[in-house]
PDB file of C-alpha atoms in Angstrom:
ATOM      1  CA  UNK G   1      89.433 106.218 122.707  1.00 95.00           C
ATOM      2  CA  UNK G   2      91.731 106.516 119.721  1.00 97.00           C
ATOM      3  CA  UNK G   3      95.402 106.700 120.673  1.00 98.00           C
ATOM      4  CA  UNK G   4      98.639 106.722 118.741  1.00 98.00           C
ATOM      5  CA  UNK G   5     101.645 106.146 120.989  1.00 98.00           C
ATOM      6  CA  UNK G   6     105.074 106.654 119.514  1.00 98.00           C
ATOM      7  CA  UNK G   7     108.480 105.335 120.521  1.00 98.00           C
ATOM      8  CA  UNK G   8     110.989 107.401 122.463  1.00 98.00           C
ATOM      9  CA  UNK G   9     113.773 109.800 121.628  1.00 98.00           C
ATOM     10  CA  UNK G  10     116.490 108.579 119.285  1.00 98.00           C
ATOM     11  CA  UNK G  11     120.026 109.891 118.961  1.00 98.00           C
ATOM     12  CA  UNK G  12     121.815 108.841 115.783  1.00 98.00           C
ATOM     13  CA  UNK G  13     125.092 109.534 114.053  1.00 98.00           C
ATOM     14  CA  UNK G  14     125.196 110.992 110.540  1.00 98.00           C
ATOM     15  CA  UNK G  15     124.777 108.294 107.920  1.00 98.00           C
ATOM     16  CA  UNK G  16     122.840 105.980 110.228  1.00 98.00           C
ATOM     17  CA  UNK G  17     119.190 104.932 109.986  1.00 98.00           C
ATOM     18  CA  UNK G  18     116.313 105.377 112.405  1.00 98.00           C
ATOM     19  CA  UNK G  19     113.053 103.473 112.750  1.00 98.00           C
ATOM     20  CA  UNK G  20     110.197 105.119 114.655  1.00 98.00           C
ATOM     21  CA  UNK G  21     107.138 103.187 115.770  1.00 98.00           C
ATOM     22  CA  UNK G  22     103.537 104.285 116.242  1.00 98.00           C
ATOM     23  CA  UNK G  23     101.214 101.912 118.131  1.00 98.00           C
ATOM     24  CA  UNK G  24      97.516 102.425 117.492  1.00 98.00           C
ATOM     25  CA  UNK G  25      94.636 101.557 119.779  1.00 98.00           C
ATOM     26  CA  UNK G  26      90.952 102.331 120.152  1.00 97.00           C
ATOM     27  CA  UNK G  27      89.980 101.653 116.532  1.00 97.00           C
ATOM     28  CA  UNK G  28      90.230  99.013 113.810  1.00 97.00           C
ATOM     29  CA  UNK G  29      93.805  99.515 112.613  1.00 97.00           C
ATOM     30  CA  UNK G  30      93.278  97.991 109.176  1.00 96.00           C
ATOM     31  CA  UNK G  31      90.433 100.373 108.301  1.00 96.00           C
ATOM     32  CA  UNK G  32      92.646 103.473 108.239  1.00 96.00           C
ATOM     33  CA  UNK G  33      95.895 104.791 106.822  1.00 97.00           C
ATOM     34  CA  UNK G  34      98.823 106.404 108.609  1.00 98.00           C
ATOM     35  CA  UNK G  35     100.701 109.523 107.555  1.00 98.00           C
ATOM     36  CA  UNK G  36     104.107 110.564 108.872  1.00 98.00           C
ATOM     37  CA  UNK G  37     104.961 114.226 109.414  1.00 98.00           C
ATOM     38  CA  UNK G  38     108.109 115.864 110.725  1.00 98.00           C
ATOM     39  CA  UNK G  39     109.025 119.246 112.128  1.00 98.00           C
ATOM     40  CA  UNK G  40     112.563 120.540 112.370  1.00 98.00           C
ATOM     41  CA  UNK G  41     113.325 122.837 115.317  1.00 97.00           C
ATOM     42  CA  UNK G  42     111.609 126.193 114.811  1.00 97.00           C
ATOM     43  CA  UNK G  43     110.289 125.170 111.409  1.00 98.00           C
ATOM     44  CA  UNK G  44     106.954 124.216 109.879  1.00 98.00           C
ATOM     45  CA  UNK G  45     105.343 120.848 109.317  1.00 98.00           C
ATOM     46  CA  UNK G  46     106.582 118.598 106.515  1.00 98.00           C
ATOM     47  CA  UNK G  47     104.572 115.620 105.250  1.00 98.00           C
ATOM     48  CA  UNK G  48     106.777 112.601 104.666  1.00 98.00           C
ATOM     49  CA  UNK G  49     104.638 109.715 103.528  1.00 98.00           C
ATOM     50  CA  UNK G  50     101.446 107.657 103.875  1.00 97.00           C
ATOM     51  CA  UNK G  51     100.535 104.015 103.991  1.00 97.00           C
ATOM     52  CA  UNK G  52      97.228 102.250 103.598  1.00 96.00           C
ATOM     53  CA  UNK G  53      97.152  99.706 106.393  1.00 96.00           C
ATOM     54  CA  UNK G  54      94.510  97.770 104.435  1.00 94.00           C
ATOM     55  CA  UNK G  55      96.566  97.015 101.320  1.00 94.00           C
ATOM     56  CA  UNK G  56     100.038  98.434 101.969  1.00 95.00           C
ATOM     57  CA  UNK G  57      99.875 101.086  99.249  1.00 96.00           C
ATOM     58  CA  UNK G  58     102.235 103.969  99.912  1.00 97.00           C
ATOM     59  CA  UNK G  59     102.895 107.540  98.848  1.00 96.00           C
ATOM     60  CA  UNK G  60     106.081 109.439  99.688  1.00 97.00           C
ATOM     61  CA  UNK G  61     107.182 113.039  99.525  1.00 97.00           C
ATOM     62  CA  UNK G  62     109.325 113.465  96.450  1.00 95.00           C
ATOM     63  CA  UNK G  63     112.097 115.051  98.509  1.00 95.00           C
ATOM     64  CA  UNK G  64     112.446 111.917 100.659  1.00 97.00           C
ATOM     65  CA  UNK G  65     111.787 109.260  97.994  1.00 92.00           C
ATOM     66  CA  UNK G  66     114.346 106.488  98.273  1.00 94.00           C
ATOM     67  CA  UNK G  67     115.346 107.387 101.808  1.00 98.00           C
ATOM     68  CA  UNK G  68     112.100 106.775 103.691  1.00 98.00           C
ATOM     69  CA  UNK G  69     109.982 103.654 104.066  1.00 98.00           C
ATOM     70  CA  UNK G  70     106.705 103.333 105.956  1.00 98.00           C
ATOM     71  CA  UNK G  71     105.382  99.939 106.955  1.00 98.00           C
ATOM     72  CA  UNK G  72     102.825  98.403 109.274  1.00 98.00           C
ATOM     73  CA  UNK G  73     102.481  95.309 111.428  1.00 97.00           C
ATOM     74  CA  UNK G  74      98.802  94.498 111.669  1.00 97.00           C
ATOM     75  CA  UNK G  75      99.424  91.832 114.321  1.00 97.00           C
ATOM     76  CA  UNK G  76     100.480  94.539 116.763  1.00 98.00           C
ATOM     77  CA  UNK G  77      98.575  97.517 115.257  1.00 98.00           C
ATOM     78  CA  UNK G  78     101.870  99.323 114.831  1.00 98.00           C
ATOM     79  CA  UNK G  79     103.113 101.550 112.038  1.00 98.00           C
ATOM     80  CA  UNK G  80     106.790 102.208 111.379  1.00 98.00           C
ATOM     81  CA  UNK G  81     108.764 104.915 109.620  1.00 98.00           C
ATOM     82  CA  UNK G  82     112.366 104.209 108.679  1.00 98.00           C
ATOM     83  CA  UNK G  83     114.644 107.007 107.473  1.00 98.00           C
ATOM     84  CA  UNK G  84     118.091 106.170 106.124  1.00 98.00           C
ATOM     85  CA  UNK G  85     121.318 108.070 105.464  1.00 98.00           C
ATOM     86  CA  UNK G  86     120.570 110.562 108.203  1.00 98.00           C
ATOM     87  CA  UNK G  87     122.014 114.046 108.084  1.00 98.00           C
ATOM     88  CA  UNK G  88     121.913 116.903 110.556  1.00 97.00           C
ATOM     89  CA  UNK G  89     118.916 118.389 108.761  1.00 97.00           C
ATOM     90  CA  UNK G  90     116.923 115.272 109.686  1.00 98.00           C
ATOM     91  CA  UNK G  91     116.988 116.374 113.317  1.00 98.00           C
ATOM     92  CA  UNK G  92     113.302 116.904 114.008  1.00 98.00           C
ATOM     93  CA  UNK G  93     110.187 115.828 115.857  1.00 98.00           C
ATOM     94  CA  UNK G  94     108.507 113.033 113.946  1.00 98.00           C
ATOM     95  CA  UNK G  95     104.746 112.483 114.174  1.00 98.00           C
ATOM     96  CA  UNK G  96     102.383 109.779 112.996  1.00 98.00           C
ATOM     97  CA  UNK G  97      98.750 110.615 112.290  1.00 98.00           C
ATOM     98  CA  UNK G  98      95.683 108.613 111.357  1.00 98.00           C
ATOM     99  CA  UNK G  99      94.845 109.426 107.756  1.00 96.00           C
ATOM    100  CA  UNK G 100      91.711 108.071 106.141  1.00 92.00           C
ATOM    101  CA  UNK G 101      89.639 109.313 103.233  1.00 92.00           C
ATOM    102  CA  UNK G 102      91.503 112.641 103.234  1.00 96.00           C
ATOM    103  CA  UNK G 103      90.780 113.190 106.910  1.00 96.00           C
ATOM    104  CA  UNK G 104      93.776 113.553 109.211  1.00 97.00           C
ATOM    105  CA  UNK G 105      92.486 113.603 112.762  1.00 96.00           C
ATOM    106  CA  UNK G 106      94.410 111.841 115.501  1.00 98.00           C
ATOM    107  CA  UNK G 107      98.116 112.421 116.048  1.00 98.00           C
ATOM    108  CA  UNK G 108     100.807 110.683 118.023  1.00 98.00           C
ATOM    109  CA  UNK G 109     102.716 112.573 120.693  1.00 98.00           C
ATOM    110  CA  UNK G 110     105.848 112.839 118.575  1.00 98.00           C
ATOM    111  CA  UNK G 111     109.299 111.249 118.602  1.00 98.00           C
ATOM    112  CA  UNK G 112     112.396 113.407 118.752  1.00 98.00           C
ATOM    113  CA  UNK G 113     115.202 112.264 116.470  1.00 98.00           C
ATOM    114  CA  UNK G 114     118.558 113.936 116.985  1.00 98.00           C
ATOM    115  CA  UNK G 115     121.316 113.465 114.436  1.00 98.00           C
ATOM    116  CA  UNK G 116     124.690 114.401 115.821  1.00 97.00           C
ATOM    117  CA  UNK G 117     128.248 113.223 115.566  1.00 95.00           C
TER     118      UNK G 117
ATOM    119  CA  UNK X   1     107.997 121.624  93.270  1.00 88.00           C
ATOM    120  CA  UNK X   2     104.499 122.394  94.555  1.00 95.00           C
ATOM    121  CA  UNK X   3     104.278 125.252  97.051  1.00 98.00           C
ATOM    122  CA  UNK X   4     101.383 125.926  99.411  1.00 98.00           C
ATOM    123  CA  UNK X   5     101.299 129.508 100.646  1.00 98.00           C
ATOM    124  CA  UNK X   6      99.805 130.944 103.819  1.00 98.00           C
ATOM    125  CA  UNK X   7     100.061 134.379 105.425  1.00 98.00           C
ATOM    126  CA  UNK X   8     103.173 134.322 107.646  1.00 98.00           C
ATOM    127  CA  UNK X   9     101.424 136.186 110.428  1.00 98.00           C
ATOM    128  CA  UNK X  10      98.117 137.781 111.352  1.00 98.00           C
ATOM    129  CA  UNK X  11      96.914 139.725 114.377  1.00 98.00           C
ATOM    130  CA  UNK X  12      93.344 139.817 115.674  1.00 98.00           C
ATOM    131  CA  UNK X  13      91.649 141.360 118.684  1.00 98.00           C
ATOM    132  CA  UNK X  14      89.825 139.189 121.197  1.00 98.00           C
ATOM    133  CA  UNK X  15      86.230 138.703 120.069  1.00 98.00           C
ATOM    134  CA  UNK X  16      87.087 139.597 116.502  1.00 98.00           C
ATOM    135  CA  UNK X  17      86.982 137.609 113.298  1.00 98.00           C
ATOM    136  CA  UNK X  18      89.957 136.590 111.171  1.00 98.00           C
ATOM    137  CA  UNK X  19      90.326 134.592 107.970  1.00 98.00           C
ATOM    138  CA  UNK X  20      93.443 132.614 107.141  1.00 98.00           C
ATOM    139  CA  UNK X  21      94.047 131.579 103.543  1.00 98.00           C
ATOM    140  CA  UNK X  22      95.816 128.708 101.797  1.00 98.00           C
ATOM    141  CA  UNK X  23      96.892 128.997  98.168  1.00 98.00           C
ATOM    142  CA  UNK X  24      98.436 126.508  95.757  1.00 98.00           C
ATOM    143  CA  UNK X  25     101.198 127.229  93.252  1.00 98.00           C
ATOM    144  CA  UNK X  26      99.347 124.946  90.791  1.00 97.00           C
ATOM    145  CA  UNK X  27      96.294 127.198  90.595  1.00 97.00           C
ATOM    146  CA  UNK X  28      92.935 127.503  92.289  1.00 98.00           C
ATOM    147  CA  UNK X  29      92.334 125.324  95.322  1.00 98.00           C
ATOM    148  CA  UNK X  30      89.226 123.208  94.872  1.00 98.00           C
ATOM    149  CA  UNK X  31      87.511 120.598  96.999  1.00 97.00           C
ATOM    150  CA  UNK X  32      89.582 118.013  95.131  1.00 98.00           C
ATOM    151  CA  UNK X  33      92.618 119.132  97.125  1.00 98.00           C
ATOM    152  CA  UNK X  34      90.778 118.004 100.288  1.00 98.00           C
ATOM    153  CA  UNK X  35      92.029 120.884 102.483  1.00 98.00           C
ATOM    154  CA  UNK X  36      92.796 120.101 106.104  1.00 98.00           C
ATOM    155  CA  UNK X  37      93.608 122.659 108.800  1.00 98.00           C
ATOM    156  CA  UNK X  38      95.631 122.213 111.990  1.00 98.00           C
ATOM    157  CA  UNK X  39      96.417 124.279 115.057  1.00 98.00           C
ATOM    158  CA  UNK X  40      99.743 123.968 116.852  1.00 98.00           C
ATOM    159  CA  UNK X  41     100.809 125.578 120.101  1.00 98.00           C
ATOM    160  CA  UNK X  42     104.433 125.679 121.274  1.00 97.00           C
ATOM    161  CA  UNK X  43     105.695 122.353 122.533  1.00 96.00           C
ATOM    162  CA  UNK X  44     102.572 120.482 121.473  1.00 98.00           C
ATOM    163  CA  UNK X  45     101.641 118.129 118.679  1.00 98.00           C
ATOM    164  CA  UNK X  46      99.395 119.590 115.981  1.00 98.00           C
ATOM    165  CA  UNK X  47      95.674 119.401 116.592  1.00 98.00           C
ATOM    166  CA  UNK X  48      93.309 118.766 113.710  1.00 98.00           C
ATOM    167  CA  UNK X  49      90.556 121.346 113.198  1.00 98.00           C
ATOM    168  CA  UNK X  50      89.033 120.920 109.722  1.00 98.00           C
ATOM    169  CA  UNK X  51      89.088 118.172 107.071  1.00 98.00           C
ATOM    170  CA  UNK X  52      87.923 118.041 103.437  1.00 98.00           C
ATOM    171  CA  UNK X  53      87.417 121.797 103.193  1.00 98.00           C
ATOM    172  CA  UNK X  54      84.747 122.406 105.816  1.00 98.00           C
ATOM    173  CA  UNK X  55      84.137 119.351 107.988  1.00 98.00           C
ATOM    174  CA  UNK X  56      84.818 119.705 111.701  1.00 98.00           C
ATOM    175  CA  UNK X  57      86.150 117.056 114.020  1.00 98.00           C
ATOM    176  CA  UNK X  58      84.116 116.256 117.090  1.00 97.00           C
ATOM    177  CA  UNK X  59      86.465 118.376 119.213  1.00 98.00           C
ATOM    178  CA  UNK X  60      86.616 121.428 116.920  1.00 98.00           C
ATOM    179  CA  UNK X  61      85.109 124.529 118.554  1.00 98.00           C
ATOM    180  CA  UNK X  62      82.131 125.982 116.688  1.00 98.00           C
ATOM    181  CA  UNK X  63      83.956 129.292 116.145  1.00 98.00           C
ATOM    182  CA  UNK X  64      86.266 127.600 113.582  1.00 98.00           C
ATOM    183  CA  UNK X  65      84.982 127.139 110.035  1.00 98.00           C
ATOM    184  CA  UNK X  66      86.524 126.173 106.717  1.00 98.00           C
ATOM    185  CA  UNK X  67      85.567 127.012 103.135  1.00 98.00           C
ATOM    186  CA  UNK X  68      86.821 127.857  99.648  1.00 98.00           C
ATOM    187  CA  UNK X  69      86.942 131.473  98.547  1.00 97.00           C
ATOM    188  CA  UNK X  70      88.618 133.210  95.650  1.00 96.00           C
ATOM    189  CA  UNK X  71      90.571 130.133  94.613  1.00 98.00           C
ATOM    190  CA  UNK X  72      91.937 129.501  98.080  1.00 98.00           C
ATOM    191  CA  UNK X  73      91.045 127.382 101.062  1.00 98.00           C
ATOM    192  CA  UNK X  74      90.138 129.480 104.068  1.00 98.00           C
ATOM    193  CA  UNK X  75      89.909 129.019 107.815  1.00 98.00           C
ATOM    194  CA  UNK X  76      87.755 131.576 109.622  1.00 98.00           C
ATOM    195  CA  UNK X  77      87.786 132.141 113.364  1.00 98.00           C
ATOM    196  CA  UNK X  78      84.757 134.043 114.640  1.00 98.00           C
ATOM    197  CA  UNK X  79      84.719 135.399 118.174  1.00 97.00           C
ATOM    198  CA  UNK X  80      88.425 134.809 118.673  1.00 98.00           C
ATOM    199  CA  UNK X  81      89.531 133.736 122.144  1.00 98.00           C
ATOM    200  CA  UNK X  82      92.946 134.358 123.727  1.00 98.00           C
ATOM    201  CA  UNK X  83      93.621 130.627 123.626  1.00 98.00           C
ATOM    202  CA  UNK X  84      93.385 130.703 119.811  1.00 98.00           C
ATOM    203  CA  UNK X  85      96.831 132.287 119.662  1.00 98.00           C
ATOM    204  CA  UNK X  86      98.833 129.613 117.842  1.00 98.00           C
ATOM    205  CA  UNK X  87     100.385 128.544 114.557  1.00 98.00           C
ATOM    206  CA  UNK X  88      97.900 127.336 111.951  1.00 98.00           C
ATOM    207  CA  UNK X  89      98.781 125.028 109.065  1.00 98.00           C
ATOM    208  CA  UNK X  90      96.822 124.049 106.003  1.00 98.00           C
ATOM    209  CA  UNK X  91      97.397 120.792 104.137  1.00 98.00           C
ATOM    210  CA  UNK X  92      96.499 120.048 100.533  1.00 98.00           C
ATOM    211  CA  UNK X  93      96.450 116.743  98.649  1.00 98.00           C
ATOM    212  CA  UNK X  94      98.039 116.366  95.223  1.00 97.00           C
ATOM    213  CA  UNK X  95      97.005 112.998  93.825  1.00 94.00           C
ATOM    214  CA  UNK X  96      97.922 111.099  96.970  1.00 93.00           C
ATOM    215  CA  UNK X  97     100.783 113.190  98.284  1.00 96.00           C
ATOM    216  CA  UNK X  98     100.128 115.869 100.879  1.00 97.00           C
ATOM    217  CA  UNK X  99     101.836 119.257 101.057  1.00 98.00           C
ATOM    218  CA  UNK X 100     101.728 121.562 104.070  1.00 98.00           C
ATOM    219  CA  UNK X 101     101.578 125.308 103.890  1.00 98.00           C
ATOM    220  CA  UNK X 102     104.272 127.254 105.674  1.00 98.00           C
ATOM    221  CA  UNK X 103     101.962 128.147 108.548  1.00 98.00           C
ATOM    222  CA  UNK X 104     100.330 131.324 109.851  1.00 98.00           C
ATOM    223  CA  UNK X 105     101.274 132.657 113.268  1.00 98.00           C
ATOM    224  CA  UNK X 106      98.084 134.080 114.743  1.00 98.00           C
ATOM    225  CA  UNK X 107      98.506 136.641 117.491  1.00 98.00           C
ATOM    226  CA  UNK X 108      95.526 137.612 119.658  1.00 98.00           C
ATOM    227  CA  UNK X 109      96.131 141.129 120.913  1.00 94.00           C
TER     228      UNK X 109
END
């Protein structure tokens, strides 16, 4: 069965960076893309970026351009999302989701990132 | 800045039918925006319901359907169940980048 398992809770200081992982199983990792989505406490969903695992092409939300990078490691079927220069408004639950041919189906369980001094 | 707009809240009676809409600030929503719909309950990750306008995932209950109507993407729930009370989000694609709507809080009362 398809599973996306994300890394655990992170607590970071303002100005730091965070890197969240998303390990895929149950399907051929290189045949699909991965999108990253976040949700601040009590707020809606915000799409952050996408990567084609096949060729490494990426798209990013304009708001986060320059601060976010999504990558993959095909040897371990793991996707990563790195967010730099963290501020308090980056405190959120971060999700990865399998994204292929405009179909977003399977989601990870979420990773809580807390930014606090 | 592209904005995707959904009704903030809707209320439906059990067994009833309700339609949620998803509009784009750029104009009419077409199939080329590849609308996706998601359901989210408190404390849970989103669950995918519909992709590319009207296609259902293998786990999507038959009472959920997606379409385009009046320049918007729509999600219709027919024969609403109490467990359908949740937040619903649409997602549209703009040349590679996705944008979520603000969500609709559906109350079953």
